[in-house]
Every structure is written in structure tokens, then in C-alpha cells.
Amino acid sequence: MAESAQSAIGSDERIKEISPLRRALIRPELGGMVGTVAVFTFFLLFAFDSGMFTAQGAMNWSVVSAQFMIIAVGACLLMIAGEFDLSVGSMIGFAGMMIAIFSVTLSWPVWMAILVTFALCVSIGAVNGYIVVRTGLPSFIVTLAFLFILRGFTIYLPQTIERKTIIGGIRDVAEGDWLASVFGGKIGQGFFVWLGDNGLIETFERGTRAGQPVVDGIPMLLVWAAVIIIFGHVLLTKTKFGNWIFAAGGDAEAARNSGVPVNRVKILMFMFTAFCATVFATCQVMEFGSAGADRGLLKEFEAIIAVVIGGALLTGGYGSVLGAALGALIFGVVQQGLFFAGVESSLFRVFLGVILLGAVILNTYIRRIITGER
Amino acid sequence: MTEDTKFHHGDAQDQKPIIRMVDIQKHFGSVIALAGVSFDLKPGECHCLLGDNGAGKSTFIKTMSGVHKPTAGEIFFEDKPMHFEDPRDAISAGIATVHQHLAMIPLMSVSRNFFMGNEPTRKVAGINFFDKKLADEITMEEMRKMGINLRGPDQAVGTLSGGERQTVAIARAVHFGAKILILDEPTSALGVRQTSNVLATIDKVRSQGVGVVFISHNVRHALAVGDRFTVLNRGQTLGTAKRGEISPEELQDLMAGGQELAQLEGSLGGTV
Ligand SMILES: Nc1ncnc2c1ncn2[C@@H]1O[C@H](COP(=O)(O)OP(=O)(O)OP(=O)(O)O)[C@@H](O)[C@H]1O
Ligand SMILES: [Mg+2]
């Protein structure tokens, strides 16, 4: 096919050879790739000795990036389908709290608490989507309502039931639970022990864990991030449903007239976003062993920023899951890098604002190139 | 009227209609867009729908292609009552439409637009993947048949010219219109060569037994391919004429909402 496309180009005298640079420019991932290189160069140059690039340090920013990635993929597919979900952060808090209430307060088995929470949260996502497609209201408003509704319940429920806003003790009840370990466990321990024994990564020198590697396995959170990214990327670029996602966000009316089930696509994307938020929440609850009413605050905006850095258009119909994942990586590396470098953490927000503005301007420019507006 | 002789027109009178629309009404709030329009389409005929701006032509074909649900009236598809819930139903029944506003997504590539809603798939390891290679090949081939050489199937539709875009929409509808092909002013932006290509395509699919609904403001185009002519005016039918029963002048007057164009024509030197 590459050949015949090539010959088609050759046969048309009205086409200037598109320069490889320009061709690269119109990839949605461009911003994410440039940003990733820039960020790593910066920290390698200025914070190499800060411990950021030791095994422990790398694991630290990888975990933070993976958290961003999980919610960014959901937000990315939803944004390409032409909608936003501002309730992601509240959903994270809500999902974590429900797991805690089910498993600790009600003493359900943890696997059941997790499954019921997933069902509940994905249904709430469906309700979000249903209201948006039925009323034709902007998803911005509908999900803003859910931002408050869910956060309200996340504070109200534990206060009424337990008279506190943090429910702990999840690690004890999750001990040995098969589903809990899918979210809170680690894999590859043997490999890291081997690395440690062979001196490839540092080992603890003192204390009860002396001799053990400083990084003892890959958290399941990272596995979830990888699985969700690959799933999202393949779904978007390689399947017919992916084409429907682009079409629904590009022009819902045109897509509908061409036979794309736009409503179904949008509702499913709201459900997927809720699913991602719940994965995030479950991993977090298993890691901390507790659920707090303020968990997930502002996460919806961080997810959207990662997606925009990744090249997606706020207006829908264009974007990339890999780009969003890179956006999340930039996010995680900068946030933790500034911490390692001992920079005042409030500067992170300055950085966020600046990079968001830059990304949006770049994306608008790219869109003009693609659609030939100029 | 040179195109007139080029096409042999099928005589489809004795056939049963593929679709029969009876007394269709469509109201938008207080606006009555269609006040009872009846229409039928037989296999292998080209039925022209003519009329002034705002007469209700687009609204009418949208009820046929599942975009609008009629406020009142009945649709019989192959003699069975039919209720299209959405365009997807109509498309799977074999009705493909080129809408006046084309239904193309500028940010998506030509081949993705071409197969939007009807993507070919290929099974790999039990999972259905979008068969991009096949989609690209068919798109290039169909576009070439319509007389347009695309730079490549990955070109975004937004970068195509208006006429090229229209051609993609037509090629797509021809490809998917197994039983009925609806063309809402498909030639409004086309060059001479592409227009005659479209007219020839209408003739070709008609000879394959597809029923064509053709909306145009151009009498010559309508007369060149039409077998029957239905004129709409202000949401109602002014009547249906068979080919040969009506002169171009009469048709033109009807299309202008029944008003005499003679006066205007006089002042413009007969160029309308
Ligand atoms: N969605 C809508 N809401 C309200 N009124 C509508 C809607 N669609 C069409 N109309 C009205 O219905 C009437 C018929 O419109 P329609 O688009 O069918 O005309 P048309 O015959 O296709 O005209 P043209 O030749 O200009 O394309 C117009 O008066 C229009 O204002
Ligand atoms: Mg119209």
C-alpha cells in the first residue's frame, strides 16, 4: 500500500513533496515527544545527582506518571469522542471510599467490595453519558454537577457512618485477597532480587531488609497503566470502534448521518473514563491501606492537561493515546523531579500553566495544517 | 440537451416500488416543513425531486434516510411498513445518502471518512480489527472511477476542495447504496467533467437495479437522467410527471414554484 500511495504522489504534479519535518509535525504525539525529551534532558543536566535517576528514584516518578497515565487515557478517548468528564477526581475519591466502606465497615470480602465498586462507578459514568447525549447539554456542565454530587457523598458517607473522613484498615482486610493483589501487588520480585544479588541495582545495607534490593518489584499500578495504554491505543487506531470515536468527536451530526451510533460511543467512553478512575482509586487504596474523602482532588484537570499536552484537540475528533501517555509522563517526571531537586513545589503549578498554554497553541497550529485552513 | 440521448432510460412501470412514502408530514415545532408528501421509487429508476429553496426536498429525503422521523405518514420498504430509528437502520437496509451538507469529518482521512460507520474488518487472533489496507485500496479505486486522483488515502478531508469532498461523498454512497441511492444536490460544486461522471454513474447504478433519488436545481441535469419528476412546493407535491410527458420549459416553471419564469427570462435574455 505504501508503494501505491507513493506512486499516487508521484503521478500528481500538483503535490510538493511534503518535508519529513512537516509530516512529523502533523502527528498528534509531536508535542508529547518533544516535551518528554526536553524534560528528561533538563533533569539529566540539572538534577542528575538528586537521586532521581537511581532505581528508587526512577520507581518513584514512574509510579506517579503511571497514575496520571491511567486517568489520562480515559480522558483522552473521551475528549476525542468530543466530551469532557470533570467528575474524574471526585470519582476517584468516591470509588476509594466505597471500597473502604464495603470492605471495612460492612466487612464484605475485598474482592466483592472492589467488583461492586467498579459496577457502581461505571454505572455512574453511564448515567453521566446518558444525561449528556439525551439532553444535549455540554458535558462540562453535567459532569461539573457530578463533581459536586460525588464529592459530597464521599465526605458525607464516612462522616455519618464512621464519624471520620478517613477510613483505614484496608490493608489488613485485603491480606491474601486475590483481587486486591491485582491492584496492590507487585510482580517480578524474583527478577529484582536477581538484579540486587548481581549488583545491578542497590540493595539495603542495614536494617531488617539488609541485602534485599531497594526496588523489590513492579507495582501492579504500572502494569495497569501499560495495559490501559495499549488497549486504548489499539482501540482508537486499529478498530472500527476507534473510527467511530474520532467521528463522534469530529462532527456528531455527520457521523450520525453516516450510520455511526454516536450516542452509544459517547456513553461507552464516559463508562471507560469512570473505569479508569476506579482503577486509579483501587490501586491507591490498596497502596495506602486507607480511603480519604479528599483523594483525587483536581485530578480531572490534571488528566485533561496531560491529554492536551499529548496533542488532543479540546474540540474533539483528534488526538492520540500515546500522546496522552507521554503527557502524563512529562507530568509525573516534572512533579517528582522538582521534588528531588528541592525546588519549591508551588512552582510546579506555574510550570503546569505555562506548558498547558504552550500545548494548546501548538495544537491549534497543527489543526490548521491538517485541515488546510491556515 | 445533448446529454439527453446518451442514456437509455429504463421503463420500470410494471415493477413494484422499493420504497413507498405515503402522506409524509414533518413539523419542526411550529414550522410545517412537509405537509403530506407521497412518493415512490422503483428499482432501476431515477426519480428526480425538484423544487424551490425551502420547498422541503432535503427534509423529505432525510425522512427516507432515517435522519428524521416523520410526524405523520407511513413508509413502506419493499412493501413492509418500516420505521427507521436512525440512519444506521436505513444504511443497513441498503439506503445510502449524499446529504446536502455531505456528512464528512474534516479532521479524518479520506478513507476513514469513506468507511465511517461501515468499516471493513479483519479478524486477527479472534479480534476484529479495522482493515485499513482494504479501506485505502477501495477508497482510491472508487475515487479514481469518479475521475478524481487523490494524493493518498490518508489525506484529511479538510484539505480537499469542495468538489473533491462532494465526490468522496458520492463515491461513498454509490459504494454502499445497495438498493437506494439518494443524492441531495450532488453536483452543486462539481466541475464539468465530474458532473458528467456523476450523471453517468447514476445511469450505471440504475441499470444495476438501484433506485436513485436525485435532487437538483438544474433542469438539464434532471432531464438528462430522470425517469420521473416530482416537484415539491412549500411542503407539498405539485405533481409527478413521467419522462417525455413534460417539456423542459414546463418543468422549469414548476421548479420555480409554479410561477412563470418567462418574465424574468425575458429580461435576462433567456439564460435562466
Ligand atoms: N431542523 C429544522 N428545524 C426547523 N426548521 C427546519 C429544519 N429543517 C428544515 N426546516 C425548514 O423546513 C423547510 C424546508 O427545508 P429543506 O431544507 O427541506 O428545503 P430544501 O427544499 O432542501 O431547500 P434547498 O433547495 O435550499 O436545499 C425550510 O423552511 C426550513 O426552514
Ligand atoms: Mg436542500
XYZ file of C-alpha atoms and ligand atoms in Angstrom:
678
model
C 0.000 0.000 0.000
C 2.852 2.307 0.822
C 4.002 1.734 -2.713
C 0.768 2.603 -4.448
C 0.335 5.646 -2.231
C 3.835 6.614 -3.205
C 3.117 6.241 -6.895
C -0.088 8.224 -6.492
C 2.024 11.020 -5.108
C 4.485 10.640 -7.900
C 1.784 10.814 -10.536
C 0.304 14.060 -9.308
C 2.334 17.025 -10.424
C 0.418 19.337 -8.102
C 1.895 17.903 -4.936
C 5.015 19.299 -3.436
C 6.987 16.679 -1.596
C 5.890 17.125 1.982
C 9.022 17.570 4.006
C 9.568 14.865 6.612
C 9.643 17.584 9.247
C 6.218 18.825 8.286
C 4.904 15.304 8.115
C 6.224 14.710 11.630
C 4.662 17.976 12.681
C 1.177 16.798 11.981
C 1.436 13.810 14.267
C -0.601 14.416 17.413
C 2.151 12.913 19.568
C 4.677 15.522 18.490
C 4.172 17.830 21.477
C 4.402 14.901 23.864
C 7.593 13.576 22.284
C 9.350 16.926 22.216
C 8.235 17.609 25.775
C 9.447 14.236 27.016
C 12.878 14.703 25.502
C 13.094 18.256 26.831
C 12.061 17.270 30.338
C 14.470 14.349 30.567
C 17.323 16.421 29.157
C 16.632 19.132 31.662
C 16.603 16.862 34.689
C 19.572 14.812 33.497
C 21.568 18.017 33.204
C 20.446 19.784 36.347
C 19.280 17.131 38.779
C 21.316 14.073 37.942
C 22.755 13.809 41.427
C 19.490 14.357 43.206
C 18.722 10.654 43.353
C 16.052 10.967 40.708
C 17.797 8.524 38.388
C 18.582 5.830 40.914
C 16.418 2.721 40.852
C 14.376 4.033 43.748
C 14.017 7.493 42.247
C 13.006 6.149 38.870
C 10.411 3.915 40.501
C 9.085 6.947 42.329
C 8.386 9.047 39.244
C 7.267 6.009 37.261
C 4.543 5.314 39.800
C 3.388 8.920 39.799
C 3.419 9.013 35.982
C 1.520 5.742 35.784
C -1.209 7.193 37.972
C -1.555 10.120 35.606
C -1.470 7.793 32.608
C -4.381 5.689 33.828
C -6.755 8.630 34.075
C -5.259 10.395 31.047
C -6.115 7.515 28.696
C -9.754 7.623 29.777
C -9.891 11.396 29.459
C -8.142 11.183 26.083
C -10.602 8.793 24.455
C -13.495 10.783 25.888
C -12.062 14.069 24.633
C -11.547 12.626 21.148
C -15.182 11.498 21.282
C -15.993 15.172 21.877
C -16.761 15.229 25.604
C -15.175 16.052 28.962
C -15.527 14.453 32.336
C -14.922 16.854 35.204
C -16.060 14.304 37.763
C -12.941 12.101 37.436
C -11.314 13.458 40.598
C -14.473 13.102 42.663
C -14.981 9.655 41.183
C -11.533 8.641 42.439
C -12.395 9.777 45.951
C -15.825 8.192 45.780
C -14.600 4.843 44.457
C -11.909 4.579 47.120
C -14.395 5.439 49.838
C -16.907 2.868 48.607
C -14.263 0.133 48.666
C -13.386 1.125 52.237
C -16.991 1.234 53.370
C -17.858 -2.090 51.754
C -14.790 -3.947 52.945
C -14.050 -2.370 56.342
C -17.358 -1.044 57.637
C -19.599 -3.701 56.102
C -16.916 -6.435 56.286
C -17.552 -7.691 52.774
C -14.784 -9.723 51.189
C -12.432 -7.278 49.467
C -12.880 -8.798 46.011
C -16.613 -8.254 46.302
C -16.127 -4.687 47.527
C -13.917 -3.983 44.516
C -16.270 -5.577 41.981
C -19.340 -3.815 43.340
C -17.465 -0.503 43.368
C -16.455 -0.985 39.738
C -20.037 -1.779 38.765
C -21.312 1.234 40.697
C -18.788 3.710 39.307
C -19.060 2.528 35.712
C -22.845 2.864 36.026
C -22.414 6.417 37.275
C -20.245 7.024 34.208
C -23.079 5.657 32.074
C -25.545 7.995 33.786
C -23.215 10.924 33.067
C -23.084 9.917 29.422
C -26.781 9.209 29.164
C -27.706 12.642 30.502
C -25.246 14.303 28.104
C -26.490 12.558 24.956
C -30.176 12.756 25.919
C -30.289 16.408 26.902
C -27.643 17.661 24.506
C -26.223 19.727 27.368
C -22.472 20.347 27.338
C -20.724 17.532 29.204
C -18.811 20.268 31.003
C -21.935 21.231 32.964
C -23.332 17.748 33.508
C -20.084 16.361 34.861
C -19.475 19.515 36.919
C -22.689 18.631 38.710
C -21.354 15.135 39.339
C -18.068 16.597 40.573
C -20.023 18.088 43.485
C -22.518 15.271 43.923
C -19.867 12.575 44.200
C -17.525 14.621 46.366
C -20.428 15.452 48.639
C -21.245 11.773 49.141
C -17.559 10.934 49.607
C -17.455 13.275 52.604
C -20.979 12.625 53.884
C -20.949 8.830 53.934
C -17.866 8.155 56.098
C -18.818 11.024 58.397
C -22.247 9.609 59.006
C -21.146 6.008 59.273
C -17.774 6.234 60.992
C -17.679 9.857 62.251
C -14.425 10.492 60.346
C -13.343 11.306 56.816
C -10.605 8.715 56.504
C -11.286 5.004 56.733
C -8.215 2.867 57.332
C -7.523 -0.760 57.967
C -7.956 -1.853 54.373
C -4.537 -3.466 54.214
C -5.487 -5.871 56.998
C -8.746 -6.978 55.425
C -7.138 -7.167 51.961
C -4.448 -9.571 53.154
C -4.473 -12.599 50.865
C -7.391 -11.390 48.769
C -6.911 -12.449 45.169
C -8.428 -9.337 43.584
C -6.750 -6.923 45.984
C -3.361 -8.182 44.845
C -4.300 -7.491 41.221
C -4.363 -3.799 42.179
C -1.989 -3.558 45.120
C 0.524 -6.335 44.476
C 3.864 -6.368 42.714
C 5.305 -8.552 40.025
C 8.825 -9.538 39.075
C 10.166 -9.749 42.631
C 12.483 -12.600 41.714
C 13.963 -10.558 38.901
C 14.749 -7.643 41.201
C 16.324 -9.948 43.776
C 18.484 -11.297 40.991
C 19.373 -7.744 39.928
C 20.276 -6.921 43.518
C 22.346 -10.077 44.019
C 24.292 -9.301 40.892
C 24.914 -5.756 41.946
C 22.889 -4.265 39.100
C 20.722 -2.274 41.493
C 21.483 -1.189 45.015
C 20.499 -3.289 47.994
C 19.714 -2.201 51.515
C 22.861 -2.242 53.606
C 21.385 -2.157 57.064
C 18.198 -2.875 58.940
C 15.700 -5.685 58.685
C 15.741 -5.695 54.891
C 19.515 -5.752 54.550
C 20.551 -7.479 51.362
C 17.211 -7.004 49.680
C 17.046 -4.851 46.572
C 15.843 -1.250 47.134
C 13.214 -1.802 44.464
C 11.573 -5.127 45.119
C 9.139 -5.432 42.217
C 6.981 -3.664 39.699
C 3.761 -2.387 41.269
C 0.572 -3.592 39.596
C -0.257 0.071 39.060
C 2.403 0.171 36.344
C 1.006 -2.965 34.760
C -2.465 -1.429 34.748
C -1.108 1.720 33.133
C 0.611 -0.297 30.407
C -2.459 -2.441 29.753
C -4.798 0.551 29.608
C -2.476 2.479 27.275
C -2.096 -0.452 24.889
C -5.814 -1.169 24.993
C -6.697 2.476 24.368
C -4.178 2.874 21.565
C -5.234 -0.269 19.735
C -8.918 0.505 20.204
C -8.502 4.018 18.838
C -6.247 3.396 15.878
C -6.840 -0.194 14.852
C -10.523 -0.919 15.278
C -13.757 0.220 13.747
C -14.909 1.459 17.120
C -11.871 3.746 17.124
C -13.034 5.248 13.858
C -16.404 5.870 15.491
C -14.710 7.650 18.403
C -12.961 10.036 16.002
C -16.157 10.515 14.004
C -18.355 11.147 17.046
C -15.994 13.878 18.235
C -15.227 15.303 14.804
C -18.835 16.053 13.890
C -21.549 14.171 15.756
C -24.242 15.092 13.232
C -22.230 13.984 10.200
C -21.211 10.806 11.992
C -24.812 10.007 12.894
C -25.941 10.565 9.308
C -23.254 8.173 8.140
C -24.523 5.444 10.422
C -22.195 5.813 13.402
C -24.036 5.033 16.669
C -22.784 8.271 18.215
C -24.756 8.056 21.459
C -23.538 4.568 22.193
C -19.934 5.592 21.527
C -20.150 8.592 23.840
C -21.829 6.727 26.683
C -19.270 3.927 26.446
C -16.449 6.457 26.627
C -17.944 8.004 29.767
C -18.065 4.497 31.222
C -14.459 3.851 30.251
C -13.356 7.113 31.906
C -15.149 6.058 35.085
C -13.487 2.657 34.829
C -10.044 4.258 34.617
C -10.810 6.481 37.608
C -11.845 3.409 39.580
C -8.651 1.555 38.649
C -6.708 4.577 39.886
C -8.710 4.651 43.125
C -8.400 0.926 43.773
C -4.629 0.926 43.300
C -4.338 3.963 45.548
C -6.494 2.485 48.298
C -4.526 -0.769 48.232
C -1.248 1.134 48.373
C -2.196 3.480 51.226
C -4.402 0.988 53.060
C -6.948 3.721 53.594
C -9.520 5.845 51.779
C -9.757 9.597 52.335
C -12.552 11.966 51.456
C -10.175 14.367 49.730
C -8.492 11.849 47.433
C -8.395 12.674 43.751
C -8.856 16.405 44.173
C -8.155 18.277 40.894
C -7.275 15.039 39.110
C -9.785 15.770 36.336
C -7.838 18.857 35.339
C -4.507 17.099 35.537
C -5.865 14.366 33.271
C -7.171 16.909 30.787
C -3.863 18.796 30.802
C -1.938 15.580 30.147
C -4.263 14.827 27.231
C -3.839 18.300 25.754
C -0.047 18.126 26.121
C -0.424 14.827 24.291
C -1.818 16.634 21.265
C -5.575 16.123 21.528
C -7.858 18.955 20.493
C -10.224 20.275 23.141
C -12.869 20.465 20.441
C -12.723 16.707 19.889
C -12.113 14.475 16.897
C -8.337 14.466 17.093
C -5.743 13.125 19.469
C -3.633 10.183 20.466
C -3.496 7.799 23.392
C 0.282 7.516 23.143
C 0.478 11.303 23.205
C -1.678 11.428 26.320
C 0.570 8.811 27.946
C 3.617 10.952 27.156
C 1.800 13.978 28.549
C 1.249 12.022 31.760
C 4.910 11.006 31.820
C 6.001 14.633 31.499
C 3.651 15.464 34.314
C 4.987 12.775 36.639
C 8.649 13.409 35.875
C 8.398 17.160 36.394
C 6.334 16.897 39.550
C 8.716 14.412 41.180
C 11.823 15.908 39.595
C 11.171 19.291 41.167
C 10.709 17.492 44.459
C 14.021 15.659 44.087
C 15.760 18.854 43.041
C 14.408 20.546 46.127
C 12.506 23.179 44.199
C 9.549 24.800 45.908
C 6.562 22.640 44.879
C 4.298 25.596 44.173
C 6.446 26.258 41.119
C 5.029 23.050 39.674
C 1.752 24.852 39.164
C 3.490 27.652 37.313
C 5.072 25.061 35.089
C 1.700 23.393 34.502
C 0.042 26.599 33.436
C 2.858 27.509 31.079
C 3.072 24.103 29.446
C -0.707 23.910 29.061
C -0.797 27.221 27.263
C 2.094 26.213 25.022
C 0.480 22.889 24.166
C -2.882 24.415 23.291
C -1.263 26.961 20.987
C 0.798 24.257 19.285
C -2.266 22.037 18.833
C -4.298 24.813 17.261
C -1.493 25.426 14.814
C -1.310 21.719 13.952
C -5.044 21.564 13.409
C -4.800 24.385 10.904
C -2.159 22.469 9.000
C -4.252 19.309 8.877
C -7.454 20.917 7.788
C -5.568 23.232 5.473
C -7.197 26.338 6.964
C -4.078 28.435 7.565
C -29.916 18.942 -24.141
C -27.113 16.899 -25.552
C -26.820 14.571 -22.574
C -30.389 13.572 -23.222
C -29.633 10.967 -25.824
C -26.680 9.433 -24.058
C -28.654 7.408 -21.529
C -31.263 4.801 -22.293
C -33.980 5.140 -19.750
C -35.378 2.034 -18.151
C -39.107 1.501 -18.273
C -39.803 0.478 -14.730
C -43.547 0.939 -14.634
C -44.553 -2.636 -14.060
C -42.179 -3.133 -11.156
C -43.108 -2.888 -7.507
C -41.648 0.107 -5.705
C -38.687 -0.481 -3.382
C -39.900 2.279 -1.158
C -43.267 3.933 -0.886
C -43.749 7.054 1.215
C -47.387 7.862 1.915
C -48.602 11.264 3.028
C -45.427 12.143 4.905
C -45.645 15.117 7.216
C -42.816 16.680 9.141
C -43.210 19.513 11.604
C -40.352 21.309 13.349
C -42.067 22.935 16.288
C -44.450 25.363 14.651
C -42.804 25.084 11.226
C -44.559 22.725 8.832
C -41.737 21.583 6.568
C -43.712 18.783 4.896
C -47.485 18.879 4.687
C -48.262 15.446 3.278
C -45.923 14.280 0.538
C -46.337 10.946 -1.232
C -43.580 9.448 -3.281
C -42.405 6.103 -4.515
C -39.272 4.716 -6.046
C -38.931 1.672 -8.272
C -35.838 -0.406 -8.782
C -33.763 0.839 -11.683
C -35.335 4.255 -11.984
C -34.051 7.719 -11.324
C -36.739 9.755 -9.623
C -35.928 13.460 -9.572
C -37.116 15.589 -6.696
C -37.322 19.201 -7.732
C -38.434 22.453 -6.205
C -37.577 25.877 -4.937
C -35.283 26.627 -1.997
C -37.004 25.692 1.231
C -39.565 23.531 -0.561
C -38.779 20.637 1.757
C -36.686 18.394 -0.509
C -33.878 17.834 1.977
C -36.319 17.334 4.813
C -38.163 14.752 2.744
C -35.144 12.671 1.836
C -33.996 12.853 5.454
C -37.155 11.033 6.499
C -36.265 8.442 3.861
C -32.717 8.015 5.157
C -33.643 7.747 8.834
C -32.347 11.161 9.940
C -35.823 12.499 10.743
C -38.799 10.531 11.966
C -41.903 11.705 10.109
C -44.504 13.475 12.250
C -47.202 11.609 10.349
C -47.371 9.327 7.344
C -46.122 5.890 6.510
C -43.072 4.384 4.898
C -43.216 1.019 3.159
C -39.881 -0.524 2.351
C -40.236 -3.477 -0.034
C -43.955 -3.487 0.812
C -43.414 -3.773 4.550
C -44.074 -0.908 6.967
C -40.735 0.477 8.040
C -39.681 2.614 10.964
C -36.093 3.765 10.762
C -34.874 4.566 14.255
C -31.702 6.189 12.989
C -29.622 6.481 9.802
C -27.834 3.263 10.691
C -31.082 1.318 10.142
C -31.576 2.891 6.746
C -27.985 2.219 5.734
C -28.203 -1.423 6.721
C -31.400 -1.663 4.672
C -29.328 -0.568 1.662
C -30.207 3.125 1.529
C -27.201 5.410 1.092
C -27.419 9.183 1.040
C -25.315 12.084 -0.097
C -26.579 14.856 2.136
C -26.555 18.451 1.012
C -24.061 19.090 3.791
C -22.140 15.952 2.910
C -21.609 14.390 6.356
C -17.813 14.370 6.167
C -15.390 14.865 9.036
C -12.650 17.336 8.034
C -10.081 16.092 10.552
C -10.367 12.480 9.409
C -8.635 10.937 6.424
C -10.447 10.275 3.169
C -10.504 6.520 3.629
C -11.680 6.764 7.246
C -14.463 9.075 6.103
C -15.325 6.798 3.228
C -15.955 3.856 5.520
C -17.270 5.791 8.507
C -19.991 3.664 10.068
C -19.298 0.719 7.726
C -15.673 -0.107 8.411
C -14.307 -3.292 6.882
C -12.785 -5.570 9.485
C -10.231 -8.320 9.507
C -10.006 -10.948 12.186
C -6.646 -11.344 13.861
C -6.474 -13.734 16.797
C -10.237 -13.643 17.175
C -10.408 -9.861 17.414
C -11.931 -7.710 14.697
C -9.530 -5.032 13.523
C -10.229 -2.198 11.118
C -8.859 -3.331 7.760
C -7.087 -0.118 6.815
C -5.287 -1.575 3.825
C -8.517 -2.736 2.214
C -10.231 0.540 3.082
C -7.406 2.533 1.488
C -7.435 0.443 -1.669
C -11.188 0.631 -2.184
C -11.230 4.360 -1.499
C -8.502 5.111 -4.048
C -10.185 2.851 -6.592
C -13.655 4.331 -6.143
C -12.313 7.871 -6.276
C -10.400 7.106 -9.440
C -13.607 5.792 -11.005
C -15.232 9.136 -10.221
C -12.451 10.940 -12.035
C -10.509 12.233 -9.034
C -6.943 11.253 -8.374
C -6.355 11.529 -4.671
C -2.915 12.331 -3.345
C -3.331 9.497 -0.918
C -5.977 7.804 1.192
C -4.506 9.379 4.331
C -5.180 12.925 3.218
C -7.523 14.713 5.614
C -10.872 15.570 4.073
C -10.434 19.124 5.380
C -7.709 19.697 2.808
C -9.873 18.633 -0.162
C -11.607 21.154 -2.379
C -15.376 21.479 -2.148
C -15.936 19.437 -5.290
C -13.462 16.761 -4.256
C -15.282 16.454 -0.950
C -18.585 16.118 -2.753
C -17.090 13.421 -4.937
C -15.930 11.448 -1.909
C -19.460 11.617 -0.507
C -20.941 10.445 -3.814
C -18.430 7.647 -4.273
C -19.152 6.510 -0.732
C -22.911 6.480 -1.276
C -22.564 4.655 -4.588
C -20.399 2.075 -2.867
C -22.898 1.460 -0.046
C -26.227 2.149 -1.768
C -27.231 -1.420 -2.439
C -30.897 -0.656 -3.108
C -31.489 3.070 -2.931
C -29.128 5.933 -3.657
C -30.224 9.386 -2.518
C -28.357 12.362 -3.922
C -29.185 15.781 -2.479
C -27.760 18.344 -4.916
C -24.684 16.228 -5.534
C -23.418 18.279 -8.436
C -23.662 21.748 -6.879
C -19.896 22.137 -6.544
C -18.692 19.908 -9.357
C -16.742 20.692 -12.493
C -17.996 19.783 -15.953
C -16.116 16.504 -16.164
C -17.054 15.392 -12.647
C -20.702 16.336 -13.235
C -20.969 14.215 -16.330
C -19.199 11.498 -14.375
C -21.851 11.673 -11.673
C -24.660 11.587 -14.221
C -23.037 8.603 -15.902
C -22.697 6.935 -12.510
C -26.381 7.466 -11.799
C -27.128 5.822 -15.130
C -24.826 2.936 -14.316
C -26.209 2.126 -10.869
C -29.733 2.486 -12.253
C -29.028 -0.154 -14.858
C -27.902 -2.403 -11.976
C -31.369 -2.118 -10.463
C -30.660 0.512 -7.835
C -33.330 3.156 -7.345
C -31.951 6.691 -7.418
C -33.490 9.790 -5.842
C -31.883 12.813 -7.432
C -32.340 16.366 -6.153
C -31.139 19.160 -8.369
C -31.824 22.762 -9.217
C -30.514 22.196 -12.709
C -33.199 21.219 -15.220
C -30.701 19.974 -17.747
C -29.118 17.595 -15.254
C -32.512 16.397 -14.116
C -33.769 15.842 -17.652
C -30.570 14.100 -18.629
C -31.008 11.236 -16.186
C -34.512 11.440 -14.727
C -37.244 8.887 -15.412
C -39.839 10.598 -13.271
C -40.020 14.090 -11.862
C -41.757 15.072 -8.654
C -41.987 18.756 -7.875
C -42.290 19.957 -4.298
C -43.523 23.369 -3.354
C -43.849 24.702 0.174
C -44.025 21.225 1.670
C -46.486 19.773 -0.829
C -46.248 17.905 -4.118
C -47.212 19.844 -7.219
C -47.363 16.538 -9.056
C -45.294 13.801 -10.640
C -44.546 13.614 -14.351
C -43.030 10.821 -16.389
C -40.188 11.437 -18.718
C -41.492 12.626 -22.070
C -44.761 13.873 -20.629
C -43.360 17.222 -19.761
C -41.338 19.802 -21.622
C -38.213 21.370 -20.131
C -39.983 24.731 -20.034
C -42.950 23.395 -18.083
C -40.610 21.614 -15.695
C -38.614 24.753 -15.136
C -41.737 26.720 -14.339
C -42.833 24.057 -11.882
C -39.432 24.052 -10.220
C -39.694 27.758 -9.620
C -42.764 27.087 -7.529
C -45.196 27.241 -10.406
C -44.502 30.846 -11.189
C -43.909 31.940 -14.708
C -40.254 32.445 -15.323
C -40.992 33.918 -18.715
C -40.918 37.441 -17.424
C -37.555 37.019 -15.725
C -36.239 35.043 -18.618
C -37.160 37.841 -20.974
C -35.209 40.379 -19.040
C -32.146 38.147 -18.803
C -32.198 37.158 -22.443
C -33.296 33.579 -21.930
C -30.336 32.499 -19.847
C -32.160 31.075 -16.829
N -34.235 21.200 11.686
C -35.128 22.130 11.278
N -35.757 22.910 12.184
C -36.653 23.851 11.793
N -36.990 24.071 10.516
C -36.406 23.318 9.570
C -35.440 22.314 9.897
N -35.029 21.721 8.746
C -35.693 22.344 7.762
N -36.522 23.294 8.240
C -37.402 24.148 7.449
O -38.089 23.333 6.530
C -38.206 23.960 5.283
C -37.699 23.043 4.192
O -36.284 22.925 4.293
P -35.426 21.974 3.349
O -34.034 22.011 3.820
O -36.088 20.666 3.273
O -35.531 22.734 1.932
P -34.931 22.294 0.528
O -36.074 22.032 -0.373
O -33.934 21.239 0.677
O -34.213 23.655 0.068
P -32.823 23.872 -0.715
O -33.116 23.761 -2.153
O -32.442 25.280 -0.357
O -31.853 22.881 -0.220
C -37.444 25.271 5.376
O -38.369 26.314 5.511
C -36.615 25.130 6.619
O -36.517 26.354 7.289
Mg -31.948 21.067 0.484
